[in-house]
XYZ file of C-alpha atoms in Angstrom:
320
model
C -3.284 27.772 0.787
C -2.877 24.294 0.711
C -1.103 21.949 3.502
C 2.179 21.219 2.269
C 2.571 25.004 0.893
C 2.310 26.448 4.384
C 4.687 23.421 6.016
C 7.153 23.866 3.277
C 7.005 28.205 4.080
C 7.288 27.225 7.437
C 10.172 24.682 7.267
C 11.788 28.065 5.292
C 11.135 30.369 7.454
C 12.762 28.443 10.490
C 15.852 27.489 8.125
C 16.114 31.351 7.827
C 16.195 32.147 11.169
C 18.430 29.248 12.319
C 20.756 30.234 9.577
C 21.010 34.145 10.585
C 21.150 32.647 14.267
C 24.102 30.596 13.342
C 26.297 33.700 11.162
C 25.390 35.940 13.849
C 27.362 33.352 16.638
C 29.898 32.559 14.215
C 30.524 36.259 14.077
C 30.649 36.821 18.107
C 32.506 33.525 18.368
C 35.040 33.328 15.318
C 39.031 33.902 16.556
C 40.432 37.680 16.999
C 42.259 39.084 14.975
C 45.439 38.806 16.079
C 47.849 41.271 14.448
C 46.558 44.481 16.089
C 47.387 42.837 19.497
C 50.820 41.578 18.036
C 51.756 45.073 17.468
C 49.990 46.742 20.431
C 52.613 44.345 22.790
C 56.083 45.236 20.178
C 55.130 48.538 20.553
C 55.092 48.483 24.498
C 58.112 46.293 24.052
C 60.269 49.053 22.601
C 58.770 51.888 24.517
C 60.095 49.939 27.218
C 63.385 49.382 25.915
C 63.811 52.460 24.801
C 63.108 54.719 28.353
C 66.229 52.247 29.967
C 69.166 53.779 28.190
C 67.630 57.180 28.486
C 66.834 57.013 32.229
C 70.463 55.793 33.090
C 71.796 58.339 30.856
C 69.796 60.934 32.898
C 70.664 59.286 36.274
C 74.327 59.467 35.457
C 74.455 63.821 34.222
C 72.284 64.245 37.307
C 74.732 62.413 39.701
C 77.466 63.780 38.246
C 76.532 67.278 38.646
C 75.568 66.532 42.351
C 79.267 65.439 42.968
C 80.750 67.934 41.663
C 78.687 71.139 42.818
C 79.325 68.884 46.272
C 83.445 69.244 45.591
C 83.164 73.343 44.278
C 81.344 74.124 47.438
C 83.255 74.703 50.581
C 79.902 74.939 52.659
C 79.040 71.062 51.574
C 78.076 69.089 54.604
C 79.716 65.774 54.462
C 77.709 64.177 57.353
C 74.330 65.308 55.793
C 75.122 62.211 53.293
C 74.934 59.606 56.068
C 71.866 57.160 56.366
C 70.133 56.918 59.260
C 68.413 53.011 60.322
C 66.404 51.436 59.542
C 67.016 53.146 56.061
C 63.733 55.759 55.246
C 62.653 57.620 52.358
C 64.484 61.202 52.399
C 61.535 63.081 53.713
C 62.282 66.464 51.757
C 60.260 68.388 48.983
C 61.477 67.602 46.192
C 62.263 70.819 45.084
C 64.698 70.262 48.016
C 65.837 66.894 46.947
C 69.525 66.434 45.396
C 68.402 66.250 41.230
C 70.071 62.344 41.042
C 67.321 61.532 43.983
C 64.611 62.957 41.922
C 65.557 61.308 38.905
C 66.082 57.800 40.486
C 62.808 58.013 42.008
C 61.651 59.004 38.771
C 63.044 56.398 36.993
C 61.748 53.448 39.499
C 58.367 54.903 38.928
C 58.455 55.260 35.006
C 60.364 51.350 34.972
C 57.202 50.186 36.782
C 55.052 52.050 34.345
C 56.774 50.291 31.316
C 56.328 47.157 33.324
C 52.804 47.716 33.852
C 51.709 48.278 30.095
C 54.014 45.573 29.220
C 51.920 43.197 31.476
C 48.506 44.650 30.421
C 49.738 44.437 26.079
C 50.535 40.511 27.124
C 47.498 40.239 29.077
C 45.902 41.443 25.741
C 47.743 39.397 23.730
C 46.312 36.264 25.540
C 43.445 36.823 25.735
C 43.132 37.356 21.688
C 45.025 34.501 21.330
C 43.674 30.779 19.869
C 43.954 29.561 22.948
C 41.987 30.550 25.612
C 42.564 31.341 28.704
C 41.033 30.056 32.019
C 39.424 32.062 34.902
C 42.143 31.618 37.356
C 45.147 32.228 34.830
C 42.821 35.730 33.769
C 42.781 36.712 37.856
C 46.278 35.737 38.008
C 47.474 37.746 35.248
C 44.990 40.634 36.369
C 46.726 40.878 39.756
C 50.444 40.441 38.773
C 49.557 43.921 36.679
C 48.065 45.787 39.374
C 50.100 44.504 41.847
C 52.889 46.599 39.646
C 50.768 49.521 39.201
C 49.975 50.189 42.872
C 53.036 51.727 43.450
C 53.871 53.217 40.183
C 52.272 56.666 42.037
C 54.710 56.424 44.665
C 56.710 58.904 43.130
C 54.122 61.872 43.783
C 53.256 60.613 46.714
C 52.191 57.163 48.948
C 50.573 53.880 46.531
C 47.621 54.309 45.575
C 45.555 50.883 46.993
C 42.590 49.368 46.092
C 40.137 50.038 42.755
C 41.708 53.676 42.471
C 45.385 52.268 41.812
C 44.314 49.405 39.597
C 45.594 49.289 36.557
C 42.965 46.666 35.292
C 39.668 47.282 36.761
C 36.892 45.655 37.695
C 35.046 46.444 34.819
C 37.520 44.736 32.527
C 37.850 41.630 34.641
C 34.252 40.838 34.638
C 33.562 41.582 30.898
C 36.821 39.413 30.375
C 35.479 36.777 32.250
C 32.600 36.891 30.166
C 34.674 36.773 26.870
C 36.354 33.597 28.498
C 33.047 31.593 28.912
C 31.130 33.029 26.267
C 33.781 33.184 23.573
C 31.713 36.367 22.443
C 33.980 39.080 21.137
C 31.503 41.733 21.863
C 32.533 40.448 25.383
C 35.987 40.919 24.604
C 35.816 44.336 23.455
C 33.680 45.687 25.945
C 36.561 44.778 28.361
C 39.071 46.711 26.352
C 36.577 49.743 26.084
C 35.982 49.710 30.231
C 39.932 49.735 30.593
C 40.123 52.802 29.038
C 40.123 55.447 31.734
C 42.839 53.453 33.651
C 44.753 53.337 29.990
C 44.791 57.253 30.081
C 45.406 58.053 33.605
C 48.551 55.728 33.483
C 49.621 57.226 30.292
C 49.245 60.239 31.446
C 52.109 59.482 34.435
C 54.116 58.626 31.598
C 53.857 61.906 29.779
C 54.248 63.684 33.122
C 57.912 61.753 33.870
C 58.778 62.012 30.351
C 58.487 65.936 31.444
C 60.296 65.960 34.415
C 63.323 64.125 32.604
C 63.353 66.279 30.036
C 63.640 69.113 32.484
C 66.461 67.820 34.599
C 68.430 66.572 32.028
C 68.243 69.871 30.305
C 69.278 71.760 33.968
C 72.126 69.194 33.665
C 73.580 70.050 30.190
C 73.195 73.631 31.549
C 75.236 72.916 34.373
C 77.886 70.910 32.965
C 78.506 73.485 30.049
C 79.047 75.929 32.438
C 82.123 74.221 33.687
C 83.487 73.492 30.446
C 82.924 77.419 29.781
C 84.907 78.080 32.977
C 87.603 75.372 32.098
C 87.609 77.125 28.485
C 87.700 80.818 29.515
C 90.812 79.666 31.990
C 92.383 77.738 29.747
C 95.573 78.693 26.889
C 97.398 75.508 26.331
C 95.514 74.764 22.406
C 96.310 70.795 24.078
C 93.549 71.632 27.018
C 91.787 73.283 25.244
C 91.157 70.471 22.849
C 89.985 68.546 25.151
C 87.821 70.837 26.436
C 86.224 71.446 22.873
C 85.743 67.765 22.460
C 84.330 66.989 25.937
C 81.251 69.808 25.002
C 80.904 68.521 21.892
C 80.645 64.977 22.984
C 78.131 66.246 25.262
C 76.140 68.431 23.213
C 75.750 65.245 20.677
C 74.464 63.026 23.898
C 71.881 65.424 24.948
C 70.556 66.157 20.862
C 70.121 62.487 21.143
C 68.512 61.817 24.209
C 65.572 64.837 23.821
C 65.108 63.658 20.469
C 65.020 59.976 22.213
C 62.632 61.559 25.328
C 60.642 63.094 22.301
C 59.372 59.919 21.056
C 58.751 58.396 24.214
C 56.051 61.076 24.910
C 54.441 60.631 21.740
C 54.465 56.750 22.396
C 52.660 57.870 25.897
C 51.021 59.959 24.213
C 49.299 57.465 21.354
C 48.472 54.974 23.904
C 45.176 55.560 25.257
C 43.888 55.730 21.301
C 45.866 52.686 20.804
C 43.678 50.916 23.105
C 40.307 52.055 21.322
C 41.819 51.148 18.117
C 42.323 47.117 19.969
C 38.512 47.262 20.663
C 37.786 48.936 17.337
C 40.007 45.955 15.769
C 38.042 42.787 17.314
C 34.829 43.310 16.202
C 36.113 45.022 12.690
C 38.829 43.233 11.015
C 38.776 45.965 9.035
C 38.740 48.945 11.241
C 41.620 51.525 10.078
C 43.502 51.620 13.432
C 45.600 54.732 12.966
C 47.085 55.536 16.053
C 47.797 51.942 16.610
C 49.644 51.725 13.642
C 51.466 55.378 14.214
C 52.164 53.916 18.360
C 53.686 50.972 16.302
C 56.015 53.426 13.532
C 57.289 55.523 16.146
C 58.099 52.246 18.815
C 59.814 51.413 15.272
C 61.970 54.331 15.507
C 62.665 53.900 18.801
C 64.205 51.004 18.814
C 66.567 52.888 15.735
C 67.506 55.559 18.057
C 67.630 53.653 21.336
C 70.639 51.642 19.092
C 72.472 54.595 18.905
C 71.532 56.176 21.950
C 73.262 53.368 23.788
C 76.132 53.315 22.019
C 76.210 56.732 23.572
C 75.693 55.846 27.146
C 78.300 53.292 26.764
C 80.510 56.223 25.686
C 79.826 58.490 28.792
C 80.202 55.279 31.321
C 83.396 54.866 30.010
C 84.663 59.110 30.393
């Protein structure tokens, strides 16, 4: 083989491999898709929105009941309603607990929840974005979530501290970190990927409140239909009795609405966790199929339909 033969398969051979070199980097370092984290953070968005009205809604049958089961009962101890100082957390089982206490704890724990997935979809959502983040604004956004989710627990018990009540974990921070200086989205995905366990342990809190709503508001409906079967049974004037009629029908119409509300929020909790795998799937893939990202996105869709009415509905019963 002559001289310039083998120079000029040489010269070839290293154009070759400084060309696959360069695709392969322009693969790991090209920009993220952004539309998977677009709709990742509107679907949080209107999960969010959509528990408020519900939760008040809940809060308010609850209280309401309390009062007036307070008012039928001759036994009721006023003084047991007085706060002692400084003010404490009423140390009683819950079982125990007035249902209005449960539910406002409840609700303070599942606002902090929405809160904390809001934070982590923005988080997200910046970090997929053109322009990059630095270190410090990744370890301040990183602490301003789990600082959130610490006490997001506090309902079942005392905060949860250190790795255990993180929301983002040390995994993610350091493969984020990574991402940051390497602009490799294998970096980027990885950190998405080690997130996942906190993903479905907070999701599953979600699911579990979603429950405990659903059970008190239904004790509440049972409750309050009671009395209007007592105020029925009692009552001849057709004027009164009107009333009556419409005040359970305005009801049952409330409480359709708000299961059917509470419904979707659990599948939104629900379609979370595979959410986030479809985010990873989606930034090494732009054309990964992203299903239950897509189906978190329809129903948060719906949601924000329904949480239109719904508070329509609430404005109705603040105004009985």
């Amino acid at each position: 083989m002559s001289g310039n033969a083998w120079t000029f398969r040489k010269s070839t051979a290293a154009f070759v491999a400084l060309l696959a070199v360069s695709l392969t980097m322009g693969a790991g370092c090209s920009s993220v898709n952004q539309q998977p984290f677009d709709k990742f953070s509107t679907a949080v968005s209107n999960t969010q929105a959509g528990s408020i009205n519900c939760l008040n809604l809940a809060y308010t049958f609850s209280r309401d009941d309390f009062i007036q089961n307070f008012i039928a009962d001759s036994n009721s101890d006023f003084s047991s309603l007085k706060l002692t100082f400084p003010v404490k957390e009423i140390e009683r089982p819950a079982e125990k607990l007035p249902l209005f206490i449960c539910i406002f704890r409840a609700r303070t724990s599942l606002q902090k929840l929405d809160k904390t997935f809001s934070s982590y979809a923005s988080l997200l959502k910046a970090l997929a974005g053109a322009k990059m983040l630095s270190s410090d604004e990744l370890k301040t956004l990183c602490a301003s979530t789990n600082a959130t989710a610490a006490s997001v627990f506090e309902y079942y018990g005392s905060p949860v501290s250190g790795e255990a009540g993180a929301f983002i974990g040390s995994a993610f921070s350091m493969s984020a970190d990574l991402y940051l200086k390497h602009k490799t989205r294998s970096y980027l995905k990885e950190a998405i990927s080690n997130n996942q366990p906190q993903v479905e342990k907070y999701a599953d809190v979600g699911v579990r409140l979603i429950a405990l709503l659903k059970e008190t508001l239904a004790k509440s409906y049972r409750q309050q239909f009671e009395s209007y079967q007592k105020e029925w049974n009692a009552e001849t004037e057709k004027g009164k009795r009107k009333e009556i009629l419409t005040s359970t029908l305005d009801l049952d119409i409330k409480i359709i609405n708000a299961m059917e509300l509470l419904d979707i929020l659990e599948k939104s909790y629900q379609l979370l966790p595979e959410a986030n795998r479809n985010l990873a799937e989606s930034v090494e893939n732009n054309d990964a199929a992203l299903t239950e990202l897509n189906r978190l996105y329809n129903v948060s869709d719906e949601l924000t339909t329904l949480n239109t009415i719904f508070a329509s509905l609430a404005g109705q019963k603040k105004s009985e």
